[in-house]
XYZ file of C-alpha atoms in Angstrom:
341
model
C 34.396 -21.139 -49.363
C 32.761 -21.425 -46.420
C 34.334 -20.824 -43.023
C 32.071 -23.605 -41.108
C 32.164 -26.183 -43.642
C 36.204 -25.937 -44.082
C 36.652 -26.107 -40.740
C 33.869 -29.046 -40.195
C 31.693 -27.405 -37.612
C 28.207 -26.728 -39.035
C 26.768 -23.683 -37.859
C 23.954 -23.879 -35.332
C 20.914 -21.865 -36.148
C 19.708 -18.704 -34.138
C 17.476 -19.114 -31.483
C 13.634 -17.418 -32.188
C 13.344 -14.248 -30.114
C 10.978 -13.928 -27.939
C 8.153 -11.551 -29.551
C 4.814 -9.862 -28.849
C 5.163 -10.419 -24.666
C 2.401 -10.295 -22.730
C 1.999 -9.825 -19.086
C -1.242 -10.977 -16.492
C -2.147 -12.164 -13.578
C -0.481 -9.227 -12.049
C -0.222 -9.012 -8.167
C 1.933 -6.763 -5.646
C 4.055 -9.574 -6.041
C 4.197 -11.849 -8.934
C 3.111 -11.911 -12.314
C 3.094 -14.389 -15.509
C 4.415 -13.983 -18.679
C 4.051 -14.972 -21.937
C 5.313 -14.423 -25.374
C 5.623 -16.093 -29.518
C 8.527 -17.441 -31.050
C 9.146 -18.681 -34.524
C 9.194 -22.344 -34.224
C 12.110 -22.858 -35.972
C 15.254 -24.144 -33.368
C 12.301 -24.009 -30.611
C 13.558 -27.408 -29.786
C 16.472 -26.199 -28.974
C 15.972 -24.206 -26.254
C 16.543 -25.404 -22.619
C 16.094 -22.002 -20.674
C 14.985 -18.677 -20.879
C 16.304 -15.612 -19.253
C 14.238 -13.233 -18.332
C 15.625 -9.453 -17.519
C 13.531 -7.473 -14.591
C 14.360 -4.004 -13.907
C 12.424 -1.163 -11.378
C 11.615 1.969 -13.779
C 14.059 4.389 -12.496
C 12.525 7.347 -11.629
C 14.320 10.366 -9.974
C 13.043 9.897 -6.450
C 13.767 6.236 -6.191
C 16.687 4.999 -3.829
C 19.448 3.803 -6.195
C 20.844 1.573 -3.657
C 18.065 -0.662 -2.654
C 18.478 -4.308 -3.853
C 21.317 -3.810 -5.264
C 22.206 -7.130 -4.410
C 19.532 -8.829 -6.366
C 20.206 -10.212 -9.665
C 18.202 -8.881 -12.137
C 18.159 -12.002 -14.457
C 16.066 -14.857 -14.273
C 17.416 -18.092 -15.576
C 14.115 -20.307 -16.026
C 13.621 -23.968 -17.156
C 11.733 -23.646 -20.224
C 8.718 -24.556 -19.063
C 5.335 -23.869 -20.843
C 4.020 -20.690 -21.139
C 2.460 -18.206 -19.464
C 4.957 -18.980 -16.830
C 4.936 -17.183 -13.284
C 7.472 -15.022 -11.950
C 7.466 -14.490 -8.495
C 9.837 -14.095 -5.596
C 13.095 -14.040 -6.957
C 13.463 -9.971 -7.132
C 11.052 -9.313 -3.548
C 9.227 -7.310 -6.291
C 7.435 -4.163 -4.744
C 3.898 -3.504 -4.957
C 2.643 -0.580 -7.110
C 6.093 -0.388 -8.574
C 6.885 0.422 -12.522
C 9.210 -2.495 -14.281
C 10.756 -3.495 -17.286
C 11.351 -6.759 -18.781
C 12.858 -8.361 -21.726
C 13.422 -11.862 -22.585
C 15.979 -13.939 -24.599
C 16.231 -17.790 -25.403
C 18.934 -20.084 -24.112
C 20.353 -22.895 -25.335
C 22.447 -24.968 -22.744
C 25.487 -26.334 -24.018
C 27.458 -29.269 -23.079
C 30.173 -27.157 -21.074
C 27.695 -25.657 -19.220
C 27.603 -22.457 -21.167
C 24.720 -20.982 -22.850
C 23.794 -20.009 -26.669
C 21.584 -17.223 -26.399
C 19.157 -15.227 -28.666
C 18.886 -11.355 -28.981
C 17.032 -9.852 -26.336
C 13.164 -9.272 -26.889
C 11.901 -5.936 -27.034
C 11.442 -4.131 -23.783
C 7.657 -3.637 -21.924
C 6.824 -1.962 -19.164
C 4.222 -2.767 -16.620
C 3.055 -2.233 -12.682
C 2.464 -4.204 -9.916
C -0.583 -4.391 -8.730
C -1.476 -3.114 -4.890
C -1.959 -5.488 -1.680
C -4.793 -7.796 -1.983
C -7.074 -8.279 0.970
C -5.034 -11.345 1.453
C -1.886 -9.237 2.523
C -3.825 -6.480 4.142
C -5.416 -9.481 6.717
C -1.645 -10.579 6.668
C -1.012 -6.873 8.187
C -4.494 -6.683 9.882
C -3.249 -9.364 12.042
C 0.595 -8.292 12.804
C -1.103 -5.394 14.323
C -3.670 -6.851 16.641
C -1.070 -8.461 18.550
C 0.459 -5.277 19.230
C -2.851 -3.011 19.888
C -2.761 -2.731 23.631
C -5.705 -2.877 25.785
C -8.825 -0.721 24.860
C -9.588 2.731 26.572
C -12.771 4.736 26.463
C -13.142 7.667 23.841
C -16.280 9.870 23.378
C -14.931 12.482 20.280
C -12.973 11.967 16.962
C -11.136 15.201 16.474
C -9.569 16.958 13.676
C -6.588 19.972 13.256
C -6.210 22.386 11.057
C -5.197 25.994 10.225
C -7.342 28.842 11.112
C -7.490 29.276 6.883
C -8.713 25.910 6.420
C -11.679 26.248 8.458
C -12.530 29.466 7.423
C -12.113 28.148 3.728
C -14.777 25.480 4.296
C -17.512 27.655 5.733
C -16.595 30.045 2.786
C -16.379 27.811 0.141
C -17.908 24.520 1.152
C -20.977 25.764 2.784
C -20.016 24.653 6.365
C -18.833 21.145 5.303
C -15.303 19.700 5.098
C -14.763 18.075 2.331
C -13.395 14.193 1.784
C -9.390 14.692 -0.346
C -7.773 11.970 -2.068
C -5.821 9.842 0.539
C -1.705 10.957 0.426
C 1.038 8.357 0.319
C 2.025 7.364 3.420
C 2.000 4.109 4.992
C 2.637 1.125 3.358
C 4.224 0.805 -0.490
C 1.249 -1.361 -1.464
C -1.401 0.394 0.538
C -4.818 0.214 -1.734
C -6.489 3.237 -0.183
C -2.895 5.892 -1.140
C -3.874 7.869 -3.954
C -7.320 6.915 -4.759
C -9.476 6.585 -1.322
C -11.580 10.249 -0.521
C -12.103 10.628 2.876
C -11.347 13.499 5.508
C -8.950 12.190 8.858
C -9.543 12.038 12.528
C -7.675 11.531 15.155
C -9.440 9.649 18.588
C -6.331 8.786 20.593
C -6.857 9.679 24.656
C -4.089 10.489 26.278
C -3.880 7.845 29.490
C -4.391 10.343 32.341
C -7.462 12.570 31.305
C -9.143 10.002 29.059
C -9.356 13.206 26.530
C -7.589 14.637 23.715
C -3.939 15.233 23.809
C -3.540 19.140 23.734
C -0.303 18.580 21.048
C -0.721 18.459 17.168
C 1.522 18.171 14.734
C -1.684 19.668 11.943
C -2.242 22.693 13.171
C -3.279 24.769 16.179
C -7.682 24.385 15.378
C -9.041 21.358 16.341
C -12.504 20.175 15.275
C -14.382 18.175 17.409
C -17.323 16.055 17.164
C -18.992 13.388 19.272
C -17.803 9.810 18.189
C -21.542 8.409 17.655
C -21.900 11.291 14.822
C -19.515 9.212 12.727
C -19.106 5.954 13.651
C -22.599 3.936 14.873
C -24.795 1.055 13.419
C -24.981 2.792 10.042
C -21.319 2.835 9.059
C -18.987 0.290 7.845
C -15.496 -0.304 9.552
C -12.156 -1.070 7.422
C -8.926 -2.116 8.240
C -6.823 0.172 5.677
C -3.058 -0.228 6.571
C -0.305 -0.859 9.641
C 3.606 1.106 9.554
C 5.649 2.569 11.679
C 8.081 5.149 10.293
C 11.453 4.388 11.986
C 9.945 5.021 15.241
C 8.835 3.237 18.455
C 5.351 3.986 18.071
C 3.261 2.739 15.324
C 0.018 3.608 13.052
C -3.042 2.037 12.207
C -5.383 3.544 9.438
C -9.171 2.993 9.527
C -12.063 3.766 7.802
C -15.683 4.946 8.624
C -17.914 4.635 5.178
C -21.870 5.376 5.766
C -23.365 2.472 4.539
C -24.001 2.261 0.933
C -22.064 5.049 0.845
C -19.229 5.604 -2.464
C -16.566 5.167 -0.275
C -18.112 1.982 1.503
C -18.107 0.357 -1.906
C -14.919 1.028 -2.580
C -13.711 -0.635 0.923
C -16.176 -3.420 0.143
C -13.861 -4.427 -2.279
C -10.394 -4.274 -1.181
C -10.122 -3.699 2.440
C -10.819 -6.220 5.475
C -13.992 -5.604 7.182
C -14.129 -5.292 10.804
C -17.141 -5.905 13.271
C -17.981 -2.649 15.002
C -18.888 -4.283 18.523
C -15.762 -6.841 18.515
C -12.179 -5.744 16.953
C -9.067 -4.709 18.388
C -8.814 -0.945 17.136
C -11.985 0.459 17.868
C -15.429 -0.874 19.010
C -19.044 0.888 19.365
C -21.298 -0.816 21.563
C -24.771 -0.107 23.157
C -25.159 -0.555 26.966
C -28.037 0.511 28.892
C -29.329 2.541 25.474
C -26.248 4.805 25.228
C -23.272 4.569 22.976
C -19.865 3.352 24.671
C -16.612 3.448 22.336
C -13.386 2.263 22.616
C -9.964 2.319 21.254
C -6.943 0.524 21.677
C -4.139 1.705 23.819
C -0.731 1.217 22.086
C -1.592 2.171 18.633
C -2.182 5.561 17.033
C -5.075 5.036 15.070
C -5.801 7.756 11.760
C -9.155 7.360 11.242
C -10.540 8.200 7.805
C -14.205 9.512 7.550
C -15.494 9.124 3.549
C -18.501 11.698 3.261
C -18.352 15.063 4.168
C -18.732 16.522 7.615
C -20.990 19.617 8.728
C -18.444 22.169 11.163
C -21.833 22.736 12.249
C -22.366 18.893 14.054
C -18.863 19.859 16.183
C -17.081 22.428 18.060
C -14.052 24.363 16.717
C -11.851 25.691 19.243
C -8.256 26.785 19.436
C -6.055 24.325 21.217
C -3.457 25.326 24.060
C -0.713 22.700 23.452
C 2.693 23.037 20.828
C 2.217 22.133 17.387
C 4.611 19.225 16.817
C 5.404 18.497 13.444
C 7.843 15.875 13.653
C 4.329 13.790 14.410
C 3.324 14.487 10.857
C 2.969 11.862 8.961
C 2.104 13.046 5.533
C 3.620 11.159 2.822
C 5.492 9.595 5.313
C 7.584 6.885 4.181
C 7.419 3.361 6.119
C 10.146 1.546 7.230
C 10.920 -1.626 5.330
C 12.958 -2.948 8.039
C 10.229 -3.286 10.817
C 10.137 -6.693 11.885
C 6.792 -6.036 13.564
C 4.766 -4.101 10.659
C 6.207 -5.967 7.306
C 4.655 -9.006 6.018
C 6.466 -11.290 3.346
C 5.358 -10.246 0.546
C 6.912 -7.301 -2.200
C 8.489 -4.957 0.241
């Protein structure tokens, strides 16, 4: 006959699995999730367990947090319920998840259902929340302001030949690259071209180095930044180094890339921030930026060779100052905030 009944132990029913998940209320660091069950032995269940993987994909580092459990153990609470915290999960980052039913027992061990099916989803990028969270961590370290009067801009020879070629005289905004911070909102999707306006201390001009190549545009600092244009705070990181970066952006007023920034970056006040300031006195332009910083600055519309100078510079061309697709360091104390790494 049967096995339970001769031996007197009736046969507990299967827990429901979890079915038809759904995931919202996505940020860079938390998310909720929901799902049905059949609610047959729904009573039963005291906990859920909830499996969180990163996608792997063939560039990630296999041996980051590999220290962090990968299963939740939840309270069955009501659902949607929130997940956040427990993994430090990354902004912008793909994940899995799949969910099963638990039933605590008496001993302390669990009765659980078969796993749910698997979904995928992504985290979402830094809100302007976290980017005033890193807006912040890098005024205190700005330095003291110094006059500037140009934003300038390397290249190869080819690439300003190309543009008078091919772009009638104008350079034209590209897609942002990935550097900087993980959850950065302007990497892969903000069009702008970059400047550089760092003095060096001694001649109040230019450095002669460049890590982008040995042509350096240069154009008078009111030409892009002045009353008409918008100022955004776009990201803070260091890359294992001493010295650390601060990406702005110049967007014309009403411009496409100024309502982009509207939206997800801080705005800063042109006459009053810690970065860099434009301010009238006695009916001329004066423009500052801060000291201990390097500041990327990223124009959105395109820019006329023709409203500049292009000249050859005479210094070395040091690439170890790139930073393209540079990677930041997770470890800074002084450019990390809280949140997914």
């Amino acid at each position: 006959g049967n096995k339970s009944q001769d031996s007197g132990i009736a046969e507990m029913e299967e827990l429901p699995v979890p079915h038809n998940i759904k995931i919202s209320n996505i940020t860079c660091d938390s998310f909720k999730i929901s799902w049905e069950m059949d609610a047959k032995s729904k009573d039963r269940i005291t906990h859920y367990f909830i499996d969180l993987n990163k996608k792997e994909n063939k560039n990630s580092n296999k041996f980051k947090h590999k220290d962090v459990p990968t299963k939740l153990v939840a309270k069955a609470v009501p659902l949607p319920m929130t997940v956040r915290g427990h993994w430090f999960l990354s902004p912008r980052t793909e994940y899995t998840v799949a969910v099963q039913t638990a039933s605590k027992q008496v001993d302390g061990d669990y009765v659980v259902s078969e796993w749910s099916e698997i979904i995928e989803f992504c985290t979402a990028d830094y809100s302007k929340v976290h980017l005033t969270q890193l807006l912040e961590k890098a005024e205190v370290i700005a330095g003291r302001m110094l006059k500037l009067s140009v934003f300038y801009r390397n290249q190869h020879k080819e690439y300003f030949d190309y543009t008078r070629e091919h772009h009638g005289n104008a350079m034209q905004p590209s897609v942002k690259d990935n550097s900087g911070s993980h959850g950065s909102p302007i990497s892969g999707k903000l069009e702008g071209i970059f400047f550089s306006c760092n003095t060096e201390f001694n001649t109040g001009k230019p450095p002669q180095d460049s890590p982008y190549g040995r042509y350096r545009f240069e154009i008078a600092a009111e030409k892009l930044f002045n009353p008409n244009t918008n100022l955004y705070f776009g990201d803070f990181y260091c890359m294992y180094t001493a010295y650390h970066y601060v990406i702005l952006v110049i967007a014309p007023v009403g411009s496409p890339g100024d309502e982009f920034c509207k939206q997800r970056l801080p705005q800063l006040n042109i006459k009053d921030n810690k970065f860099l300031t434009c301010d009238e006195e006695d009916g001329v332009m004066v423009y500052h930026h801060a000291q201990d910083v390097i500041l990327e600055v990223i124009y959105t519309d395109p820019v006329d060779l023709s409203l500049g100078t292009v000249a050859e510079i005479t210094g070395h061309q040091l690439m170890s100052l790139s930073t393209a697709n540079a990677k930041k360091d997770p470890s800074c104390k002084t450019c990390n905030i809280s949140v997914g790494r």
